[in-house]
């Protein structure tokens, strides 16, 4: 009997040089949350992003959002606006600081934060005498949000934007890299991302000074003194030099990874794009998505589930789109500005296997099953 191998949604894909850099860390005994791999990994991302951006490598993207909020002065009882259609890690750090998330729904063109609802949320805040302290906007699945429209509103009301680019390394908006388009950017190198350090993240700053502040907070906020002196509460959020070795190897192949993921999307679309029951998310002309995950909308929840469960029976992992934060029990008391868009996307959306290490035969297996289910 031929057993078919499992197809994962998005699995790590090593480039080849990662172990050499990890070995270097061992050989030089830099087994610490600092060292040459950390510096070189940061430099490789800075070179890749260009635009004089400065990168602080951290232990997670969630930690990066936490630091970004803190750097923007968010404290207890502040309001922070956050895209509702996202992974919980975009919103959780707001609560670490005792601040209140206010959720804003998505628009249809990019599935990201709606400029119309964003402005409504800000105006309501001002009417109630409370200006939101920050906006967290997300390039979900690698698709850039409406950057110009969001930045215009943010500058009109003078509110900083945290650009959650956890899923969008390699994506661009008007040829400018995601993570360098807001006030502070963040990246994730979690195991399922386009490149990985097994777990890790980064804060992307527009100045060396801000990067230094982030590193200061990420290393227990140690003041300049021969002993341990602290005048600020700090965190232990710096990236390990061992893991940064993996990141160095991964950055050598980032462009291949973007090309493969975009190739997956194009292939799915070429085979399934004409089917009336399915919809694909096209790229607006300003956007180049890294297509971290290839997503489809199915005409009904029932059919979406049928496809997902049939894939599962065949040992193929797929996943419903993110459940919006305003529907999460943990955020049920938070304010929400919604027009139903993200609820509809959640009901009908499915992320298809999207790893850069998938072969054409793997994609064909997925496509064949979807076609079979829809023909029933
Ligand atoms: C949109 C989004 N924001 C934030 C994060 C948090 O990143 P990390 O897992 O590195 O903490 C993730 C991924 O996990 C994510 O998908």
Short mmCIF file of C-alpha atoms and ligand atoms in Angstrom, two decimals:
data_model
loop_
_atom_site.label_atom_id
_atom_site.label_comp_id
_atom_site.label_asym_id
_atom_site.label_seq_id
_atom_site.Cartn_x
_atom_site.Cartn_y
_atom_site.Cartn_z
CA UNK A 1 0.00 0.00 0.00
CA UNK A 2 1.32 3.46 -0.86
CA UNK A 3 0.90 5.83 2.06
CA UNK A 4 0.68 9.46 1.14
CA UNK A 5 2.74 11.86 3.22
CA UNK A 6 1.06 14.47 5.37
CA UNK A 7 0.76 17.91 3.84
CA UNK A 8 1.21 20.67 6.38
CA UNK A 9 -0.28 24.14 6.25
CA UNK A 10 3.07 25.93 6.52
CA UNK A 11 6.12 24.09 7.74
CA UNK A 12 9.70 25.28 8.30
CA UNK A 13 11.95 25.22 5.25
CA UNK A 14 15.67 25.39 5.92
CA UNK A 15 17.99 26.86 3.32
CA UNK A 16 21.12 24.83 4.07
CA UNK A 17 23.49 27.20 5.86
CA UNK A 18 21.57 27.49 9.14
CA UNK A 19 23.50 24.74 10.93
CA UNK A 20 26.85 26.31 9.98
CA UNK A 21 25.89 29.52 11.75
CA UNK A 22 24.53 27.60 14.74
CA UNK A 23 27.81 25.65 14.84
CA UNK A 24 29.70 28.96 14.77
CA UNK A 25 27.82 30.00 17.92
CA UNK A 26 28.92 26.79 19.63
CA UNK A 27 32.51 27.03 18.36
CA UNK A 28 32.88 30.57 19.68
CA UNK A 29 30.81 29.88 22.84
CA UNK A 30 28.36 32.68 22.08
CA UNK A 31 25.47 30.79 23.70
CA UNK A 32 23.69 33.91 24.93
CA UNK A 33 20.98 36.41 23.98
CA UNK A 34 23.60 38.51 22.20
CA UNK A 35 26.56 37.87 19.91
CA UNK A 36 27.77 37.90 16.29
CA UNK A 37 24.81 35.95 14.88
CA UNK A 38 22.34 38.41 16.44
CA UNK A 39 24.25 41.36 14.95
CA UNK A 40 24.59 39.71 11.54
CA UNK A 41 20.94 38.59 11.46
CA UNK A 42 19.81 42.13 12.25
CA UNK A 43 22.12 43.52 9.56
CA UNK A 44 20.80 41.06 6.96
CA UNK A 45 17.21 42.15 7.63
CA UNK A 46 18.20 45.82 7.58
CA UNK A 47 19.93 45.30 4.22
CA UNK A 48 16.90 43.45 2.88
CA UNK A 49 14.40 46.09 4.01
CA UNK A 50 16.59 49.06 3.04
CA UNK A 51 15.21 52.56 3.65
CA UNK A 52 17.63 53.05 6.61
CA UNK A 53 15.42 50.91 8.85
CA UNK A 54 16.91 49.57 12.09
CA UNK A 55 16.09 46.10 13.39
CA UNK A 56 16.18 44.75 16.95
CA UNK A 57 16.02 40.92 17.02
CA UNK A 58 13.74 39.66 19.81
CA UNK A 59 12.40 36.42 21.24
CA UNK A 60 8.97 36.82 19.58
CA UNK A 61 6.74 39.03 17.51
CA UNK A 62 4.38 39.28 20.48
CA UNK A 63 7.24 40.70 22.57
CA UNK A 64 7.95 43.18 19.76
CA UNK A 65 4.35 44.46 19.86
CA UNK A 66 4.57 44.75 23.64
CA UNK A 67 7.76 46.82 23.36
CA UNK A 68 6.32 48.95 20.54
CA UNK A 69 3.29 49.84 22.68
CA UNK A 70 5.54 50.68 25.60
CA UNK A 71 7.82 52.81 23.41
CA UNK A 72 4.76 54.75 22.27
CA UNK A 73 3.89 55.48 25.89
CA UNK A 74 0.81 53.24 26.17
CA UNK A 75 -0.16 52.74 29.82
CA UNK A 76 -3.03 51.68 32.05
CA UNK A 77 -6.55 52.65 30.88
CA UNK A 78 -5.35 53.97 27.50
CA UNK A 79 -7.39 52.97 24.44
CA UNK A 80 -5.56 51.20 21.62
CA UNK A 81 -7.26 50.49 18.30
CA UNK A 82 -6.52 47.07 16.81
CA UNK A 83 -7.60 45.30 13.64
CA UNK A 84 -10.16 42.69 14.73
CA UNK A 85 -9.43 40.23 11.92
CA UNK A 86 -6.05 38.93 13.11
CA UNK A 87 -4.28 36.46 15.35
CA UNK A 88 -4.70 37.12 19.09
CA UNK A 89 -1.01 38.04 19.45
CA UNK A 90 -1.73 41.39 17.73
CA UNK A 91 -4.07 42.36 20.57
CA UNK A 92 -2.84 40.51 23.66
CA UNK A 93 0.04 42.90 24.46
CA UNK A 94 -2.44 45.81 24.76
CA UNK A 95 -3.79 44.07 27.85
CA UNK A 96 -0.28 43.38 29.26
CA UNK A 97 -0.05 47.15 29.78
CA UNK A 98 -3.52 47.43 31.31
CA UNK A 99 -4.78 49.30 28.26
CA UNK A 100 -8.13 48.66 26.48
CA UNK A 101 -8.33 47.18 22.97
CA UNK A 102 -10.89 48.77 20.65
CA UNK A 103 -11.46 46.52 17.66
CA UNK A 104 -12.04 47.67 14.09
CA UNK A 105 -13.33 45.46 11.28
CA UNK A 106 -11.81 44.90 7.83
CA UNK A 107 -12.55 46.09 4.31
CA UNK A 108 -13.02 43.71 1.38
CA UNK A 109 -10.09 44.67 -0.89
CA UNK A 110 -7.28 43.49 1.39
CA UNK A 111 -9.21 41.90 4.31
CA UNK A 112 -7.42 44.38 6.58
CA UNK A 113 -8.41 47.32 8.79
CA UNK A 114 -11.16 49.46 7.25
CA UNK A 115 -10.21 53.16 6.93
CA UNK A 116 -13.88 54.15 7.24
CA UNK A 117 -14.47 52.24 10.48
CA UNK A 118 -11.07 53.31 11.81
CA UNK A 119 -11.95 56.98 11.45
CA UNK A 120 -15.34 56.37 13.05
CA UNK A 121 -13.66 54.72 16.06
CA UNK A 122 -11.23 57.64 16.43
CA UNK A 123 -14.00 60.27 16.12
CA UNK A 124 -16.11 58.46 18.74
CA UNK A 125 -13.11 58.38 21.05
CA UNK A 126 -12.56 62.11 20.63
CA UNK A 127 -16.26 62.82 21.26
CA UNK A 128 -15.95 60.88 24.52
CA UNK A 129 -12.85 62.88 25.42
CA UNK A 130 -10.45 59.99 24.92
CA UNK A 131 -8.08 59.92 21.98
CA UNK A 132 -6.78 56.41 21.15
CA UNK A 133 -3.09 56.15 22.00
CA UNK A 134 -2.08 53.89 19.09
CA UNK A 135 -3.38 51.93 16.11
CA UNK A 136 -2.32 48.33 15.42
CA UNK A 137 -2.83 47.53 11.73
CA UNK A 138 -2.00 44.10 10.31
CA UNK A 139 -0.84 42.90 6.88
CA UNK A 140 -2.81 39.67 7.28
CA UNK A 141 -1.63 36.61 5.35
CA UNK A 142 1.06 38.87 3.87
CA UNK A 143 -1.41 41.16 2.08
CA UNK A 144 -0.55 44.82 2.75
CA UNK A 145 -3.34 46.89 4.27
CA UNK A 146 -4.40 50.21 2.71
CA UNK A 147 -1.25 51.95 3.89
CA UNK A 148 -1.82 55.43 2.42
CA UNK A 149 -5.40 55.63 3.67
CA UNK A 150 -4.50 54.41 7.16
CA UNK A 151 -1.45 56.69 7.42
CA UNK A 152 -3.50 59.67 6.27
CA UNK A 153 -6.04 59.11 9.05
CA UNK A 154 -3.30 58.42 11.60
CA UNK A 155 -1.51 61.66 10.79
CA UNK A 156 -4.74 63.67 10.62
CA UNK A 157 -5.44 62.72 14.26
CA UNK A 158 -1.76 62.41 15.22
CA UNK A 159 -1.94 58.79 16.38
CA UNK A 160 1.04 56.42 15.86
CA UNK A 161 0.66 53.17 13.90
CA UNK A 162 2.17 49.85 14.94
CA UNK A 163 2.56 47.92 11.72
CA UNK A 164 2.06 44.24 12.52
CA UNK A 165 4.10 42.64 9.72
CA UNK A 166 4.42 39.27 11.47
CA UNK A 167 3.06 37.58 8.35
CA UNK A 168 4.43 40.03 5.80
CA UNK A 169 8.22 39.87 5.57
CA UNK A 170 8.87 40.16 1.83
CA UNK A 171 5.62 42.01 1.06
CA UNK A 172 5.67 45.54 -0.31
CA UNK A 173 3.30 48.47 -0.74
CA UNK A 174 4.18 50.83 -3.60
CA UNK A 175 7.56 49.07 -3.69
CA UNK A 176 8.28 49.90 -0.06
CA UNK A 177 8.79 47.04 2.39
CA UNK A 178 6.13 46.10 4.92
CA UNK A 179 7.34 46.80 8.49
CA UNK A 180 8.80 50.16 7.40
CA UNK A 181 5.50 51.87 6.55
CA UNK A 182 4.06 52.77 9.96
CA UNK A 183 5.52 54.40 13.08
CA UNK A 184 7.04 51.14 14.39
CA UNK A 185 7.03 47.77 12.60
CA UNK A 186 7.18 44.27 13.97
CA UNK A 187 8.13 40.90 12.42
CA UNK A 188 7.72 37.28 13.54
CA UNK A 189 10.01 34.33 12.86
CA UNK A 190 7.73 31.74 14.45
CA UNK A 191 7.96 28.20 13.03
CA UNK A 192 5.12 28.66 10.55
CA UNK A 193 6.26 32.00 9.10
CA UNK A 194 7.89 32.66 5.73
CA UNK A 195 11.30 32.37 7.41
CA UNK A 196 11.82 31.08 10.91
CA UNK A 197 14.24 31.01 13.82
CA UNK A 198 11.98 28.35 15.43
CA UNK A 199 10.62 31.15 17.61
CA UNK A 200 11.58 34.79 17.33
CA UNK A 201 10.61 38.25 16.23
CA UNK A 202 11.92 41.73 15.60
CA UNK A 203 11.07 45.35 16.15
CA UNK A 204 11.66 47.54 13.09
CA UNK A 205 12.55 51.13 13.99
CA UNK A 206 13.00 54.25 11.89
CA UNK A 207 16.05 55.41 13.89
CA UNK A 208 19.03 53.96 15.68
CA UNK A 209 17.89 55.79 18.79
CA UNK A 210 14.54 53.98 18.88
CA UNK A 211 16.23 50.64 18.23
CA UNK A 212 18.55 51.33 21.19
CA UNK A 213 15.55 52.07 23.41
CA UNK A 214 13.91 48.79 22.30
CA UNK A 215 17.09 46.80 23.04
CA UNK A 216 17.38 48.55 26.43
CA UNK A 217 13.84 47.50 27.39
CA UNK A 218 14.39 44.01 25.94
CA UNK A 219 17.47 43.43 28.12
CA UNK A 220 15.98 44.22 31.54
CA UNK A 221 16.39 48.01 31.21
CA UNK A 222 19.85 48.05 32.72
CA UNK A 223 21.18 51.56 33.31
CA UNK A 224 24.76 52.51 32.49
CA UNK A 225 26.61 51.52 35.68
CA UNK A 226 29.22 48.91 36.68
CA UNK A 227 26.69 47.20 38.97
CA UNK A 228 23.05 46.35 38.12
CA UNK A 229 21.11 49.61 38.28
CA UNK A 230 17.50 49.96 37.11
CA UNK A 231 15.34 53.04 36.84
CA UNK A 232 12.78 51.42 34.55
CA UNK A 233 10.92 48.10 34.42
CA UNK A 234 12.48 45.93 31.72
CA UNK A 235 11.84 42.65 29.91
CA UNK A 236 13.84 39.62 28.84
CA UNK A 237 12.96 39.73 25.14
CA UNK A 238 16.27 39.58 23.26
CA UNK A 239 16.91 36.86 20.66
CA UNK A 240 19.33 34.02 21.40
CA UNK A 241 22.57 34.03 19.41
CA UNK A 242 22.00 30.32 18.65
CA UNK A 243 18.59 30.98 17.09
CA UNK A 244 19.85 34.05 15.25
CA UNK A 245 22.18 31.60 13.47
CA UNK A 246 19.11 29.92 11.98
CA UNK A 247 17.83 33.36 10.98
CA UNK A 248 21.08 34.20 9.14
CA UNK A 249 20.73 31.07 7.03
CA UNK A 250 17.05 31.80 6.40
CA UNK A 251 17.71 35.37 5.22
CA UNK A 252 19.96 33.96 2.48
CA UNK A 253 16.91 32.34 0.88
CA UNK A 254 14.14 34.84 1.66
CA UNK A 255 13.58 35.81 -1.98
CA UNK A 256 13.22 32.13 -2.99
CA UNK A 257 10.70 31.67 -0.20
CA UNK A 258 8.62 34.63 -1.38
CA UNK A 259 8.75 33.34 -4.97
CA UNK A 260 7.63 29.83 -3.92
CA UNK A 261 4.72 31.09 -1.84
CA UNK A 262 3.60 33.40 -4.61
CA UNK A 263 3.94 30.46 -6.97
CA UNK A 264 1.66 28.34 -4.76
CA UNK A 265 -1.04 31.02 -4.89
CA UNK A 266 -0.73 31.43 -8.67
CA UNK A 267 -0.95 27.68 -9.17
CA UNK A 268 -4.05 27.30 -6.97
CA UNK A 269 -5.65 30.23 -8.76
CA UNK A 270 -4.82 28.88 -12.20
CA UNK A 271 -6.56 25.58 -11.37
CA UNK A 272 -9.42 26.81 -9.16
CA UNK A 273 -9.87 30.46 -10.12
CA UNK A 274 -12.68 29.83 -12.62
CA UNK A 275 -14.90 27.91 -10.20
CA UNK A 276 -17.97 30.01 -9.31
CA UNK A 277 -18.15 28.61 -5.75
CA UNK A 278 -14.66 29.92 -4.91
CA UNK A 279 -13.13 33.39 -4.53
CA UNK A 280 -9.48 34.42 -4.35
CA UNK A 281 -8.04 37.59 -2.80
CA UNK A 282 -6.49 39.55 -5.66
CA UNK A 283 -3.62 41.97 -5.17
CA UNK A 284 -4.56 45.65 -5.42
CA UNK A 285 -2.11 47.34 -7.80
CA UNK A 286 -0.09 49.00 -5.00
CA UNK A 287 0.46 45.68 -3.24
CA UNK A 288 2.89 42.84 -3.64
CA UNK A 289 1.94 40.16 -1.12
CA UNK A 290 4.39 37.50 -0.03
CA UNK A 291 1.33 35.20 -0.12
CA UNK A 292 2.37 33.74 3.21
CA UNK A 293 -0.81 31.68 3.15
CA UNK A 294 -2.97 31.06 0.08
CA UNK A 295 -6.57 31.64 1.12
CA UNK A 296 -9.90 31.01 -0.57
CA UNK A 297 -13.47 31.99 0.19
CA UNK A 298 -16.03 29.24 -0.36
CA UNK A 299 -19.64 30.13 -1.20
CA UNK A 300 -21.01 28.67 2.06
CA UNK A 301 -19.82 27.71 5.53
CA UNK A 302 -21.09 24.15 5.02
CA UNK A 303 -19.09 23.68 1.83
CA UNK A 304 -15.99 25.25 3.41
CA UNK A 305 -16.25 22.72 6.21
CA UNK A 306 -16.78 19.86 3.78
CA UNK A 307 -13.60 20.82 1.95
CA UNK A 308 -11.62 21.22 5.18
CA UNK A 309 -12.76 17.89 6.62
CA UNK A 310 -12.20 15.98 3.39
CA UNK A 311 -8.66 17.38 3.20
CA UNK A 312 -8.15 16.33 6.82
CA UNK A 313 -9.28 12.79 6.00
CA UNK A 314 -6.55 12.74 3.37
CA UNK A 315 -3.96 13.92 5.91
CA UNK A 316 -3.88 17.45 4.52
CA UNK A 317 -3.86 20.37 6.94
CA UNK A 318 -5.94 23.44 6.08
CA UNK A 319 -7.39 26.03 8.47
CA UNK A 320 -10.35 28.42 8.70
CA UNK A 321 -9.32 32.08 8.44
CA UNK A 322 -8.59 33.84 11.75
CA UNK A 323 -11.55 34.16 14.08
CA UNK A 324 -12.04 37.91 14.62
CA UNK A 325 -10.99 39.22 18.02
CA UNK A 326 -14.43 40.71 18.74
CA UNK A 327 -15.86 37.16 18.60
CA UNK A 328 -13.27 35.78 21.02
CA UNK A 329 -14.61 35.07 24.54
CA UNK A 330 -11.59 36.77 26.09
CA UNK A 331 -12.34 40.07 24.32
CA UNK A 332 -16.15 39.94 24.55
CA UNK A 333 -16.36 43.13 26.60
CA UNK A 334 -14.23 45.22 24.24
CA UNK A 335 -15.67 47.88 21.94
CA UNK A 336 -16.04 46.87 18.28
CA UNK A 337 -16.64 48.82 15.08
CA UNK A 338 -17.92 46.25 12.61
CA UNK A 339 -19.87 45.94 9.39
CA UNK A 340 -19.81 42.13 9.39
CA UNK A 341 -16.92 41.74 6.95
CA UNK A 342 -14.55 39.73 9.14
CA UNK A 343 -17.39 37.52 10.41
CA UNK A 344 -18.21 36.60 6.83
CA UNK A 345 -14.52 35.95 6.02
CA UNK A 346 -14.24 33.75 9.10
CA UNK A 347 -17.35 31.76 8.12
CA UNK A 348 -16.34 31.08 4.55
CA UNK A 349 -12.58 31.35 4.40
CA UNK A 350 -9.98 28.61 4.27
CA UNK A 351 -6.18 28.72 4.32
CA UNK A 352 -4.75 26.10 1.97
CA UNK A 353 -1.39 24.35 2.40
CA UNK A 354 1.12 27.07 1.54
CA UNK A 355 4.64 26.02 2.55
CA UNK A 356 7.54 27.01 0.32
CA UNK A 357 8.67 23.37 0.46
CA UNK A 358 5.50 21.98 -1.16
CA UNK A 359 5.89 20.21 -4.48
CA UNK A 360 3.58 20.47 -7.48
CA UNK A 361 2.25 16.96 -6.64
CA UNK A 362 1.25 18.21 -3.17
CA UNK A 363 -0.67 21.15 -4.62
CA UNK A 364 -2.28 18.84 -7.16
CA UNK A 365 -3.47 16.56 -4.36
CA UNK A 366 -5.13 19.54 -2.63
CA UNK A 367 -6.68 20.81 -5.87
CA UNK A 368 -8.01 17.40 -6.85
CA UNK A 369 -9.80 16.99 -3.51
CA UNK A 370 -11.35 20.45 -3.67
CA UNK A 371 -12.61 19.79 -7.19
CA UNK A 372 -14.05 16.44 -6.11
CA UNK A 373 -15.87 17.92 -3.10
CA UNK A 374 -17.34 20.75 -5.19
CA UNK A 375 -18.53 18.30 -7.85
CA UNK A 376 -20.55 16.27 -5.30
C1 LIG B 1 -0.60 38.72 12.78
C2 LIG B 1 0.35 38.22 13.83
N1 LIG B 1 0.74 39.07 14.80
C3 LIG B 1 1.61 38.69 15.75
C4 LIG B 1 2.13 37.41 15.77
C5 LIG B 1 3.03 37.05 16.92
O1 LIG B 1 4.27 36.59 16.57
P1 LIG B 1 5.04 35.53 17.49
O2 LIG B 1 4.40 34.19 17.30
O3 LIG B 1 6.44 35.58 16.96
O4 LIG B 1 4.96 35.99 18.90
C6 LIG B 1 1.75 36.50 14.79
C7 LIG B 1 2.27 35.13 14.68
O5 LIG B 1 2.42 34.30 15.45
C8 LIG B 1 0.82 36.90 13.81
O6 LIG B 1 0.39 36.05 12.86
#
